[in-house]
């Protein structure tokens, strides 16, 4: 084998890895960086033509004991930047203090205020569109890079009645032509955006693609790390039917919350919490039929978030819920003549707690296996309470009927299997995202979440990576 | 009477009736199956016309829509084919069983929506005064309502 050596060896090329490299290079521009990506680079044009994000089916790379529980991700350069819907709300300040405020889950080893500048940096990089009104719920130190998307008639009513709860959503879907992307035109198929309005690796990380010191090497499946005496010495990967070994000073693991713990388990890096607590939020669809209000006139797929049920003392007993006011017609327009758009679809997303019984293990042949028996009772109570309370939330609207349209298979988030924390006994990585037992190994991505806030994770993953890079570089 | 065969007259009648019934069912089944593709096309057209009464629908493009929608992934699903079949041949099913009724309602909404969005229905000032022409399934920038109110005022009804 030809021996190669790099300053930084990165496993995976999704949000966590990309933003870590971005942050690291800003402080160490001469660093020589290798990114090992299991998949291929699939251009936007290819994805549209093929009607998929990657030739590799996620389900072909792992096993599970719960056939109905879907885990969705993209294996390919850019990872989740390909398939995501570019919803970018920040976590709520309370999300970082679940244990100390509500006695559930774990506190994060950092708080909102500490992460805020990195949220801003990530939003700037992705040219996030949002409203200053969001600052009433999620404080911010500077305006959003782009203005908010056009709101719907329903949003106008809700905003007037509940200005403290109902706010335009922040998104990395352009609201104006900027940063090389055209504005979103509400095609409502964001996983394969037909107009390239959402931020992706391809349109957003040209600097890394062209950086002389960064190599993105594709079709490299990292199997394990070689390590000794608390330090990784090499990443071992398969490519072209052969095994390869590359050494480095710093190793960054960002292979998603299923494959990252699997790599550690195969490496024999045996922290007892490796793979433990994998989870994601639980969501369901509602359709609200309206009497006399024509909606669906917003500028993007989701136009607003409602935080009425998100946070409060109740979180000691049951999960909070985030309500997405959508601007699309997943169940069709109405049939009644003239009343086609007198409806508003909602997606309600409820927090789940990490449970020790839900974990990633290795099958006999080394393939990761996700054990996920069920969501927590905390989440189930949260679902029930949100269903009970939704009518009250919607009181400002002329509601004709609210129809339950089913549980969602997945929120396409995979979290919590390599949780961060200050104590080794209760976490795998520390507050800088460095493995407690292996001090030149950084873990990035949503696997590091010690709890599962309701909000979409990608912006937070990016902010955490920027912070980690700033602290380590 | 003396029996000249091992089969009694009543049993023979039973067997003959059963055979005739089986043949009739087969002919009915074969004819219905053969009609089913044609029926599905007329079902789609009926959904459009029933829900757009008095609207001048361009016939040629409507047939193009029928072809497009029947080729869509959703309309190819087995449960969808069963739903359409039930609506035609077993109408008491959606009339009396809520799950079937909900399935049918959802399907009708899907079909009508794809026609409306793929046509100029929401892009003319008054669809009652224009010929509605379907131009194809739209993937990008499907939402005609973003600037509708600014262009046409309240366009409902």
XYZ file of C-alpha atoms in Angstrom:
630
model
C 0.000 0.000 0.000
C 1.186 3.527 -0.812
C 1.391 5.494 2.424
C -0.165 8.919 2.389
C -0.186 11.438 5.189
C -2.450 14.427 5.711
C -2.947 17.089 8.334
C -6.638 16.232 8.505
C -8.400 13.093 7.316
C -12.167 13.473 7.143
C -14.616 10.590 6.825
C -17.797 11.592 5.018
C -18.671 14.761 3.144
C -22.028 15.863 4.553
C -22.927 18.944 6.551
C -20.814 18.086 9.565
C -17.659 17.341 7.598
C -17.969 20.179 5.091
C -18.521 22.894 7.667
C -15.723 21.527 9.842
C -13.305 21.714 6.902
C -14.579 25.193 6.046
C -13.969 26.367 9.607
C -10.622 24.614 9.937
C -9.250 26.116 6.730
C -10.258 29.606 7.829
C -7.744 29.270 10.676
C -5.249 26.899 9.024
C -5.354 27.754 5.295
C -2.248 25.697 4.574
C -3.632 22.498 6.069
C -3.610 19.505 3.755
C -6.996 17.831 3.971
C -8.305 14.545 2.585
C -12.035 13.836 2.569
C -12.946 10.173 2.117
C -16.460 9.784 0.733
C -18.114 6.405 0.311
C -20.330 7.525 -2.537
C -19.820 9.413 -5.780
C -20.301 12.994 -6.843
C -23.759 13.169 -8.427
C -24.373 16.484 -10.094
C -27.630 18.370 -9.788
C -28.321 17.617 -13.444
C -27.731 13.895 -12.908
C -29.996 13.845 -9.861
C -32.845 15.503 -11.746
C -32.428 13.216 -14.718
C -32.314 10.105 -12.551
C -34.966 11.364 -10.122
C -32.789 10.383 -7.152
C -29.940 11.813 -5.123
C -27.544 8.889 -5.357
C -27.202 5.538 -7.100
C -26.689 3.976 -3.644
C -29.874 3.157 -1.760
C -29.471 4.048 1.924
C -31.168 0.848 3.004
C -28.568 -1.228 1.212
C -25.875 -0.080 3.616
C -27.357 -1.157 6.933
C -29.813 -3.533 8.538
C -32.563 -2.899 11.044
C -34.844 -4.815 13.363
C -37.725 -2.439 12.669
C -38.699 -2.784 9.025
C -41.261 -0.002 9.199
C -38.870 2.571 10.658
C -37.303 4.436 7.786
C -33.880 6.076 8.054
C -33.221 8.364 5.135
C -29.905 9.787 4.015
C -27.742 10.302 0.918
C -24.489 8.493 0.291
C -22.623 10.745 -2.063
C -20.494 13.843 -2.056
C -22.337 16.467 -0.059
C -24.319 13.949 1.956
C -27.491 15.488 3.300
C -27.002 18.716 1.347
C -28.380 16.751 -1.588
C -31.621 15.414 -0.141
C -32.442 17.991 2.494
C -35.372 20.416 2.280
C -33.265 23.353 3.467
C -35.439 24.134 6.499
C -33.040 25.989 8.810
C -34.556 27.047 12.111
C -32.103 27.221 14.983
C -32.646 25.156 18.084
C -34.463 26.915 20.900
C -32.413 28.055 23.916
C -34.325 25.618 26.133
C -33.296 22.707 23.902
C -29.780 22.933 25.263
C -30.984 22.691 28.897
C -33.496 19.881 28.941
C -32.107 18.221 32.070
C -31.623 21.327 34.187
C -34.896 22.938 33.087
C -37.218 19.980 32.754
C -35.453 16.990 34.268
C -35.422 14.961 31.046
C -32.707 13.895 28.587
C -29.288 15.519 29.026
C -28.012 19.054 28.945
C -25.764 19.918 26.060
C -22.181 20.907 27.006
C -22.776 24.338 25.522
C -25.682 26.745 25.414
C -27.499 28.757 22.758
C -25.560 31.951 23.400
C -22.249 30.176 22.881
C -23.435 28.672 19.599
C -25.101 31.860 18.316
C -22.117 33.323 16.425
C -21.624 30.000 14.656
C -25.312 29.849 13.774
C -24.824 33.243 12.181
C -21.741 32.098 10.284
C -23.558 29.022 8.971
C -26.578 31.115 7.958
C -24.275 33.520 6.134
C -22.562 30.700 4.284
C -25.924 29.275 3.203
C -27.491 32.697 2.556
C -30.461 31.781 4.721
C -33.715 33.667 4.151
C -35.609 34.644 7.276
C -37.538 37.295 9.134
C -36.341 39.541 11.953
C -39.519 38.435 13.753
C -37.849 35.076 14.384
C -35.529 36.836 16.836
C -38.446 37.155 19.269
C -38.207 33.405 19.824
C -34.637 32.622 18.755
C -32.384 35.606 19.590
C -29.872 36.673 16.979
C -27.009 39.119 16.751
C -27.452 40.134 13.107
C -30.150 40.034 10.420
C -30.704 37.104 8.129
C -28.716 37.278 4.874
C -31.900 37.166 2.775
C -35.430 38.457 3.366
C -38.201 36.016 4.282
C -40.298 34.228 1.685
C -43.774 35.505 0.807
C -46.224 34.384 3.466
C -49.657 32.884 2.835
C -53.026 34.410 3.637
C -53.241 31.910 6.502
C -49.899 33.092 7.856
C -51.138 36.679 7.832
C -54.108 35.748 10.015
C -52.016 33.624 12.364
C -49.248 36.201 12.623
C -51.729 38.920 13.554
C -53.301 36.737 16.241
C -50.137 35.062 17.557
C -47.140 37.282 16.811
C -45.237 35.667 19.668
C -45.612 32.154 18.233
C -46.191 32.282 14.464
C -43.137 33.375 12.476
C -41.853 33.081 8.921
C -39.574 30.075 8.648
C -35.848 30.448 8.084
C -34.672 28.483 5.073
C -31.623 27.932 2.905
C -33.910 28.143 -0.122
C -33.165 31.475 -1.743
C -35.928 34.052 -1.488
C -34.130 36.362 -3.900
C -31.612 35.616 -6.617
C -28.339 35.646 -4.757
C -25.183 33.663 -4.126
C -25.509 31.953 -7.518
C -28.948 30.510 -6.842
C -32.289 31.557 -8.307
C -35.173 32.183 -5.915
C -37.430 29.377 -4.804
C -40.654 29.128 -6.780
C -42.495 26.696 -4.523
C -42.041 23.597 -6.626
C -42.407 21.648 -3.365
C -39.966 18.922 -4.271
C -36.963 20.229 -2.397
C -35.114 16.919 -2.216
C -34.675 17.306 -5.973
C -35.039 21.046 -6.381
C -35.753 21.594 -10.083
C -34.433 25.157 -10.108
C -31.382 24.787 -7.815
C -32.687 27.334 -5.304
C -31.638 25.448 -2.187
C -28.105 25.370 -0.812
C -26.172 22.213 -1.701
C -22.569 21.092 -1.787
C -22.444 21.694 -5.526
C -23.689 25.298 -5.505
C -22.398 26.264 -2.059
C -18.978 24.739 -1.554
C -17.190 25.634 -4.773
C -14.395 26.976 -2.601
C -13.715 23.526 -1.181
C -14.118 21.779 -4.520
C -11.451 24.041 -5.989
C -9.201 24.430 -2.973
C -5.659 23.274 -3.803
C -5.209 21.713 -0.369
C -8.482 19.786 -0.233
C -8.927 16.444 -1.943
C -12.351 14.806 -2.008
C -11.737 11.172 -2.792
C -14.851 9.254 -3.791
C -15.904 5.602 -3.651
C -13.849 5.149 -0.506
C -15.627 3.151 2.159
C -13.839 3.638 5.465
C -14.010 0.384 7.389
C -12.162 1.311 10.560
C -9.439 3.328 12.219
C -6.108 2.019 13.390
C -5.420 3.382 16.840
C -3.265 2.925 19.902
C -2.642 4.714 23.180
C -5.596 7.033 22.794
C -4.753 8.216 19.306
C -5.861 7.307 15.777
C -2.952 6.630 13.458
C -4.741 5.798 10.204
C -8.053 5.484 8.417
C -8.439 2.231 6.517
C -10.755 2.201 3.526
C -11.810 0.029 0.625
C -11.646 1.350 -2.918
C -11.571 -0.502 -6.186
C -11.546 -3.873 -4.463
C -8.391 -3.105 -2.508
C -7.690 -1.911 0.996
C -5.938 1.391 1.529
C -4.501 3.132 4.533
C -3.982 6.831 5.048
C -2.376 8.466 8.062
C -2.989 11.870 9.525
C -2.652 14.168 12.483
C -6.321 14.851 13.063
C -9.226 12.609 12.102
C -12.796 13.807 11.650
C -15.668 11.320 11.577
C -18.817 12.516 9.828
C -20.353 9.412 8.272
C -23.890 9.883 9.738
C -25.355 8.531 12.938
C -25.572 4.973 11.646
C -22.197 4.590 9.971
C -20.085 6.724 12.310
C -20.710 4.480 15.340
C -20.282 1.412 13.127
C -16.808 2.577 12.112
C -15.898 3.101 15.770
C -17.261 -0.309 16.742
C -15.304 -2.003 13.963
C -12.244 -0.113 15.132
C -12.582 -1.480 18.628
C -12.887 2.038 20.043
C -15.110 0.682 22.757
C -16.803 3.503 24.556
C -19.911 1.911 26.146
C -22.243 4.545 24.708
C -21.088 4.084 21.104
C -24.221 3.760 18.975
C -26.538 4.175 21.945
C -29.547 6.469 21.784
C -30.136 6.741 18.052
C -33.353 8.649 17.424
C -35.172 11.206 15.378
C -38.300 13.288 15.736
C -41.781 11.899 15.110
C -44.068 13.662 12.694
C -47.617 13.533 11.409
C -49.730 15.232 8.759
C -52.859 17.271 9.318
C -55.027 18.978 6.766
C -57.040 21.976 7.861
C -60.031 22.783 5.669
C -60.934 26.450 5.798
C -64.162 28.327 5.346
C -63.634 31.267 3.035
C -59.874 31.868 3.166
C -57.867 31.153 0.011
C -54.349 30.116 0.919
C -51.402 28.397 -0.830
C -50.194 31.781 -2.057
C -46.842 31.652 -0.270
C -43.439 31.730 -1.889
C -41.972 28.411 -0.769
C -42.903 24.921 0.408
C -43.150 25.807 4.110
C -43.776 29.436 4.886
C -44.065 29.585 8.674
C -43.440 27.821 11.942
C -45.734 27.986 14.918
C -44.070 27.652 18.323
C -47.270 27.551 20.425
C -46.635 23.969 21.532
C -42.838 23.980 21.413
C -41.598 24.936 24.835
C -42.811 25.316 28.391
C -42.998 23.581 31.770
C -45.002 20.787 30.154
C -41.747 19.479 28.694
C -41.041 17.792 31.974
C -43.982 15.504 31.222
C -44.316 15.269 27.467
C -42.612 16.293 24.268
C -43.055 19.647 22.643
C -44.238 20.009 19.073
C -43.236 22.298 16.222
C -45.979 23.074 13.699
C -44.985 23.613 10.076
C -47.475 25.620 8.041
C -47.044 24.302 4.537
C -47.721 25.960 1.222
C -48.387 22.927 -0.972
C -51.115 20.380 -1.561
C -49.890 16.886 -0.598
C -53.510 15.693 -0.395
C -54.652 17.578 -3.489
C -56.585 20.798 -3.890
C -60.182 20.756 -2.756
C -62.763 19.571 -5.274
C -65.493 22.051 -4.434
C -65.712 24.635 -7.198
C -64.099 27.904 -6.152
C -62.786 26.476 -2.894
C -59.752 24.736 -4.307
C -57.249 26.403 -2.009
C -59.325 26.851 1.110
C -57.049 24.551 2.999
C -53.746 24.545 4.790
C -51.662 21.413 5.299
C -49.679 21.157 8.500
C -46.786 18.965 9.508
C -46.483 18.555 13.259
C -43.115 17.337 14.522
C -42.675 16.044 18.049
C -39.450 15.533 19.958
C -38.285 12.047 20.861
C -35.925 11.207 23.717
C -32.826 9.080 23.185
C -33.351 5.642 24.692
C -30.623 3.164 25.539
C -32.587 0.368 23.898
C -32.405 2.131 20.529
C -28.868 1.740 19.265
C -26.518 0.878 16.448
C -24.729 -2.440 16.754
C -22.667 -4.539 14.375
C -24.055 -7.600 12.707
C -21.827 -10.678 12.528
C -20.364 -9.550 9.204
C -19.628 -6.031 10.432
C -22.598 -4.381 8.717
C -24.300 -1.877 11.019
C -27.667 -2.848 12.409
C -30.083 -0.316 13.856
C -32.147 -1.550 16.782
C -35.155 0.704 17.236
C -38.068 -0.944 18.999
C -40.227 2.140 19.484
C -40.274 5.838 20.197
C -40.372 6.987 23.807
C -43.505 7.283 25.926
C -42.518 10.935 26.274
C -42.902 11.366 22.512
C -46.187 9.452 22.435
C -47.628 11.691 25.132
C -46.358 14.653 23.134
C -48.176 13.452 20.029
C -51.394 13.013 21.987
C -51.160 16.412 23.657
C -50.402 18.164 20.385
C -53.442 16.555 18.771
C -55.558 17.663 21.703
C -54.260 21.217 21.595
C -54.103 21.851 17.862
C -57.654 23.144 17.687
C -56.833 25.872 20.180
C -53.742 26.841 18.212
C -55.857 27.219 15.068
C -58.601 29.309 16.693
C -57.767 32.462 14.711
C -58.649 30.647 11.476
C -62.139 29.884 10.110
C -61.635 26.145 10.467
C -64.180 23.918 8.782
C -62.533 20.645 9.715
C -59.163 19.225 10.753
C -58.288 15.855 9.223
C -55.543 13.595 10.499
C -53.650 12.389 7.458
C -51.292 9.878 8.991
C -47.947 9.496 10.678
C -44.849 10.266 8.654
C -42.413 7.418 7.960
C -39.461 9.529 8.885
C -38.276 13.082 9.357
C -35.091 12.113 7.487
C -32.975 12.965 10.485
C -30.673 10.470 12.238
C -29.358 11.650 15.589
C -27.800 10.957 18.928
C -25.710 7.791 18.560
C -22.418 9.445 19.645
C -23.684 12.008 22.103
C -21.626 14.914 23.363
C -21.190 15.898 26.996
C -18.717 16.944 29.620
C -18.539 13.603 31.452
C -17.206 10.405 29.897
C -19.695 8.356 31.868
C -22.603 9.948 30.043
C -21.142 10.931 26.663
C -18.883 9.688 23.899
C -17.387 13.009 22.866
C -16.570 16.141 24.782
C -17.743 19.722 24.407
C -15.332 20.318 21.513
C -16.612 17.136 19.829
C -13.353 15.293 20.525
C -13.733 11.635 21.503
C -13.213 11.222 25.243
C -10.889 8.254 24.715
C -9.202 9.115 21.421
C -7.885 12.633 21.543
C -7.175 13.261 17.857
C -10.600 12.061 16.738
C -13.417 14.587 16.212
C -16.990 13.492 15.606
C -19.279 15.761 13.588
C -22.855 15.548 12.380
C -26.117 14.955 14.180
C -24.810 11.802 15.830
C -23.399 14.144 18.496
C -26.781 15.398 19.737
C -27.383 14.447 23.383
C -31.076 15.229 22.951
C -33.384 15.546 19.979
C -34.881 19.032 19.624
C -37.855 19.447 17.333
C -36.178 21.711 14.882
C -34.472 20.521 11.716
C -30.873 19.615 12.609
C -28.739 20.616 9.628
C -28.150 24.257 10.543
C -27.197 23.196 14.063
C -24.861 20.526 12.697
C -23.157 23.184 10.581
C -22.868 25.605 13.496
C -21.483 22.924 15.802
C -18.866 21.962 13.229
C -17.782 25.562 12.748
C -17.475 25.913 16.510
C -15.549 22.667 16.883
C -13.132 23.693 14.137
C -12.651 27.115 15.713
C -11.815 25.555 19.069
C -9.508 22.875 17.712
C -7.626 24.475 14.808
C -88.227 -44.163 -12.438
C -85.229 -46.345 -13.066
C -81.864 -44.524 -12.843
C -79.769 -45.120 -15.956
C -76.803 -43.036 -14.660
C -74.901 -42.752 -11.412
C -75.747 -39.021 -11.332
C -79.170 -38.008 -10.030
C -81.211 -35.478 -12.036
C -80.930 -32.898 -9.285
C -77.198 -33.247 -9.050
C -76.914 -33.013 -12.841
C -78.936 -29.800 -12.835
C -76.675 -28.471 -10.095
C -73.547 -29.273 -12.057
C -74.902 -27.754 -15.271
C -75.978 -24.578 -13.430
C -72.585 -24.329 -11.812
C -70.789 -24.727 -15.124
C -72.962 -22.086 -16.771
C -72.347 -19.746 -13.887
C -68.605 -20.260 -14.100
C -68.579 -19.605 -17.834
C -70.746 -16.502 -17.349
C -68.428 -15.246 -14.619
C -65.453 -15.879 -16.850
C -66.998 -14.008 -19.756
C -68.069 -11.196 -17.452
C -64.645 -11.108 -15.842
C -62.834 -11.147 -19.159
C -65.086 -8.461 -20.599
C -64.785 -6.307 -17.471
C -61.036 -6.688 -17.356
C -60.863 -5.712 -20.986
C -63.157 -2.773 -20.319
C -61.270 -1.784 -17.200
C -58.510 0.146 -18.937
C -61.118 1.952 -20.984
C -63.231 2.502 -17.905
C -60.309 4.037 -16.029
C -59.933 6.608 -18.800
C -63.613 7.473 -18.687
C -63.450 7.571 -14.888
C -60.690 10.192 -15.044
C -62.665 12.252 -17.538
C -65.793 11.996 -15.403
C -63.915 13.283 -12.341
C -62.707 16.311 -14.296
C -66.040 17.154 -15.892
C -68.106 16.554 -12.731
C -65.945 18.932 -10.752
C -65.654 21.612 -13.426
C -69.280 22.022 -14.483
C -69.901 24.444 -17.301
C -66.196 24.866 -18.045
C -65.109 24.582 -21.664
C -62.445 21.866 -21.616
C -60.315 21.400 -24.695
C -61.027 17.811 -25.724
C -57.716 16.923 -27.299
C -55.614 18.100 -24.399
C -58.031 16.498 -21.960
C -57.340 13.150 -23.591
C -53.628 13.877 -23.337
C -54.134 14.487 -19.637
C -55.990 11.200 -19.264
C -53.063 9.410 -20.842
C -50.534 11.209 -18.640
C -52.392 10.620 -15.406
C -53.047 6.950 -16.083
C -49.313 6.511 -16.673
C -48.419 8.191 -13.392
C -46.884 6.118 -10.625
C -49.842 6.672 -8.346
C -52.399 5.438 -10.842
C -50.334 2.312 -11.452
C -50.565 1.220 -7.838
C -52.674 -1.878 -7.231
C -54.762 -0.280 -4.505
C -55.594 2.605 -6.831
C -56.725 0.250 -9.579
C -58.907 -1.521 -7.027
C -60.367 1.804 -5.881
C -61.344 2.773 -9.410
C -62.755 -0.714 -10.035
C -64.791 -0.521 -6.856
C -66.169 2.893 -7.765
C -67.446 1.449 -11.036
C -68.540 -2.082 -10.206
C -69.055 -2.100 -6.459
C -70.240 1.446 -5.709
C -71.784 0.456 -2.398
C -68.238 -0.092 -1.104
C -67.085 3.548 -1.074
C -70.624 4.634 -0.271
C -70.710 2.627 2.943
C -67.152 2.071 4.085
C -65.266 5.151 5.173
C -61.801 3.826 4.329
C -62.891 3.148 0.758
C -64.640 6.496 0.565
C -61.553 8.331 1.828
C -59.401 6.490 -0.668
C -61.719 7.449 -3.515
C -61.943 11.051 -2.369
C -58.151 11.321 -2.205
C -57.825 9.878 -5.670
C -60.383 12.253 -7.134
C -58.607 15.199 -5.535
C -55.285 14.021 -6.954
C -56.647 13.666 -10.484
C -58.483 16.991 -10.450
C -55.475 18.779 -8.978
C -53.051 17.488 -11.587
C -55.394 18.624 -14.325
C -55.930 22.066 -12.835
C -52.239 22.658 -12.197
C -51.159 21.321 -15.571
C -53.662 23.448 -17.455
C -54.221 27.151 -17.837
C -57.176 27.036 -15.413
C -55.513 29.171 -12.755
C -53.568 31.228 -15.247
C -56.496 32.906 -17.022
C -58.446 35.749 -15.450
C -61.778 33.879 -15.572
C -61.843 30.150 -16.380
C -65.570 30.361 -17.125
C -64.806 32.591 -20.070
C -61.846 30.699 -21.519
C -61.133 27.316 -23.045
C -59.132 25.305 -20.594
C -56.179 23.618 -22.205
C -53.955 21.087 -20.498
C -50.322 21.536 -21.473
C -48.522 18.837 -19.482
C -47.464 17.822 -16.004
C -45.428 20.595 -14.427
C -42.442 19.820 -12.221
C -40.836 23.182 -11.599
C -42.587 26.285 -10.281
C -45.933 24.504 -10.055
C -47.630 26.944 -7.776
C -49.812 29.351 -9.795
C -51.159 31.057 -6.678
C -48.060 32.917 -5.568
C -48.914 36.020 -7.536
C -52.492 35.187 -8.521
C -54.222 37.601 -6.207
C -52.017 40.434 -7.362
C -52.699 39.573 -10.993
C -56.381 38.693 -10.940
C -57.745 39.676 -7.552
C -59.504 36.956 -5.556
C -59.731 34.149 -8.083
C -62.053 31.806 -6.204
C -65.507 31.162 -7.643
